[in-house]
Amino acid sequence: MRIGELARRTGVPTRLLRYYEEQDLLHPERADNGYRSYDEESVDRVRQIRGLLDAGLTTEIIRRILPFLHQPGQVVLHRDCLTAEMAAQLRGEAERIQARIDCLSRNRDAIHAYLRAVEA
């Protein structure tokens, strides 16, 4: 499929798809005329990339872990592939994400408390 079709099916603008390619996250085939050609798995791959970016991971981290993500929710990673540096980086990201979750939860609870006070 061409880039416009991938954009339509994933909801990700073509500009971002080109950026993902620049960041070595997507690897489309190239036709003789230079047009990008994506296979069916690219739809899931783009959705994984979006989910990881939405979770707050950087493209650098995503590039390093993406080869081990075969389907959403499925990680196939041999223990020897996870370096101490990568483990520390992922731990740091998990802690940062948890801090964001905690902050969002506090804000949600404050909004609910405000609504209860206003509705009473």
Tab-separated table of C-alpha atoms in Angstrom:
chain	number	residue	atom	x	y	z
A	1	MET	CA	0.000	0.000	0.000
A	2	ARG	CA	1.126	3.545	-0.560
A	3	ILE	CA	1.761	6.080	2.198
A	4	GLY	CA	-1.635	7.772	1.810
A	5	GLU	CA	-3.448	4.487	2.376
A	6	LEU	CA	-1.324	3.728	5.459
A	7	ALA	CA	-2.099	7.210	6.774
A	8	ARG	CA	-5.818	6.701	6.197
A	9	ARG	CA	-5.866	3.285	7.875
A	10	THR	CA	-3.857	4.341	10.925
A	11	GLY	CA	-4.974	7.939	11.328
A	12	VAL	CA	-1.332	9.040	11.289
A	13	PRO	CA	-0.475	11.879	8.889
A	14	THR	CA	1.902	11.108	6.028
A	15	ARG	CA	4.342	13.650	7.426
A	16	LEU	CA	4.636	11.616	10.645
A	17	LEU	CA	5.003	8.382	8.695
A	18	ARG	CA	7.962	9.915	6.856
A	19	TYR	CA	9.373	11.022	10.213
A	20	TYR	CA	9.064	7.465	11.549
A	21	GLU	CA	11.036	6.315	8.529
A	22	GLU	CA	13.712	8.975	9.192
A	23	GLN	CA	13.897	7.755	12.785
A	24	ASP	CA	14.428	4.181	11.533
A	25	LEU	CA	11.094	2.993	12.951
A	26	LEU	CA	9.458	2.113	9.618
A	27	HIS	CA	11.133	0.451	6.647
A	28	PRO	CA	8.993	0.704	3.522
A	29	GLU	CA	10.023	-0.805	0.221
A	30	ARG	CA	10.751	1.656	-2.554
A	31	ALA	CA	9.323	1.278	-6.046
A	32	ASP	CA	11.388	2.176	-9.114
A	33	ASN	CA	9.696	5.570	-9.152
A	34	GLY	CA	10.724	6.185	-5.517
A	35	TYR	CA	7.245	5.760	-4.047
A	36	ARG	CA	7.060	4.093	-0.665
A	37	SER	CA	5.277	0.757	-0.452
A	38	TYR	CA	4.097	-0.606	2.889
A	39	ASP	CA	3.020	-4.139	3.676
A	40	GLU	CA	-0.011	-5.109	5.756
A	41	GLU	CA	2.081	-5.478	8.947
A	42	SER	CA	2.935	-1.780	8.717
A	43	VAL	CA	-0.572	-0.936	9.958
A	44	ASP	CA	0.040	-2.742	13.269
A	45	ARG	CA	3.604	-1.427	13.443
A	46	VAL	CA	2.431	2.188	13.129
A	47	ARG	CA	-0.202	1.580	15.807
A	48	GLN	CA	2.495	0.156	18.099
A	49	ILE	CA	4.714	3.165	17.462
A	50	ARG	CA	1.822	5.547	18.198
A	51	GLY	CA	0.977	3.700	21.403
A	52	LEU	CA	4.573	3.784	22.605
A	53	LEU	CA	4.923	7.467	21.745
A	54	ASP	CA	1.616	8.213	23.485
A	55	ALA	CA	2.957	6.378	26.530
A	56	GLY	CA	5.818	8.860	26.556
A	57	LEU	CA	8.675	6.776	25.172
A	58	THR	CA	11.231	8.481	22.965
A	59	THR	CA	11.862	7.422	19.384
A	60	GLU	CA	15.352	6.323	20.468
A	61	ILE	CA	13.945	3.846	22.981
A	62	ILE	CA	11.234	2.725	20.583
A	63	ARG	CA	13.831	2.074	17.885
A	64	ARG	CA	15.767	-0.141	20.308
A	65	ILE	CA	12.794	-2.196	21.535
A	66	LEU	CA	10.674	-2.309	18.363
A	67	PRO	CA	12.471	-5.336	16.878
A	68	PHE	CA	11.320	-7.361	19.892
A	69	LEU	CA	7.655	-6.367	19.678
A	70	HIS	CA	5.907	-8.748	17.329
A	71	GLN	CA	2.274	-7.922	18.078
A	72	PRO	CA	0.666	-5.463	20.448
A	73	GLY	CA	1.101	-6.866	23.939
A	74	GLN	CA	3.560	-9.562	22.834
A	75	VAL	CA	7.262	-9.115	23.559
A	76	VAL	CA	9.729	-11.688	22.297
A	77	LEU	CA	13.038	-10.777	23.868
A	78	HIS	CA	15.852	-13.150	24.695
A	79	ARG	CA	17.258	-12.380	28.127
A	80	ASP	CA	20.744	-11.760	26.665
A	81	CYS	CA	19.358	-9.036	24.403
A	82	LEU	CA	18.389	-6.808	27.323
A	83	THR	CA	21.542	-4.940	28.284
A	84	ALA	CA	22.001	-3.372	31.706
A	85	GLU	CA	21.901	0.048	30.044
A	86	MET	CA	18.622	-0.697	28.275
A	87	ALA	CA	17.098	-2.171	31.444
A	88	ALA	CA	18.041	0.967	33.388
A	89	GLN	CA	16.648	3.188	30.663
A	90	LEU	CA	13.378	1.236	30.547
A	91	ARG	CA	13.115	1.297	34.344
A	92	GLY	CA	13.554	5.062	34.255
A	93	GLU	CA	10.870	5.382	31.579
A	94	ALA	CA	8.488	3.173	33.579
A	95	GLU	CA	9.053	5.341	36.659
A	96	ARG	CA	8.497	8.525	34.653
A	97	ILE	CA	5.276	7.114	33.181
A	98	GLN	CA	4.105	6.044	36.647
A	99	ALA	CA	4.726	9.559	37.934
A	100	ARG	CA	2.580	10.927	35.086
A	101	ILE	CA	-0.160	8.399	35.913
A	102	ASP	CA	-0.041	9.405	39.577
A	103	CYS	CA	-0.297	13.087	38.663
A	104	LEU	CA	-3.194	12.450	36.285
A	105	SER	CA	-4.973	10.375	38.938
A	106	ARG	CA	-4.632	13.191	41.485
A	107	ASN	CA	-5.987	15.673	38.953
A	108	ARG	CA	-8.893	13.370	38.089
A	109	ASP	CA	-9.716	12.945	41.789
A	110	ALA	CA	-9.584	16.720	42.317
A	111	ILE	CA	-11.965	17.268	39.387
A	112	HIS	CA	-14.378	14.669	40.765
A	113	ALA	CA	-14.230	16.315	44.204
A	114	TYR	CA	-14.924	19.697	42.621
A	115	LEU	CA	-17.863	18.295	40.671
A	116	ARG	CA	-19.319	16.672	43.795
A	117	ALA	CA	-19.059	19.997	45.637
A	118	VAL	CA	-20.671	21.923	42.792
A	119	GLU	CA	-23.461	19.359	42.284
A	120	ALA	CA	-24.306	19.170	45.997
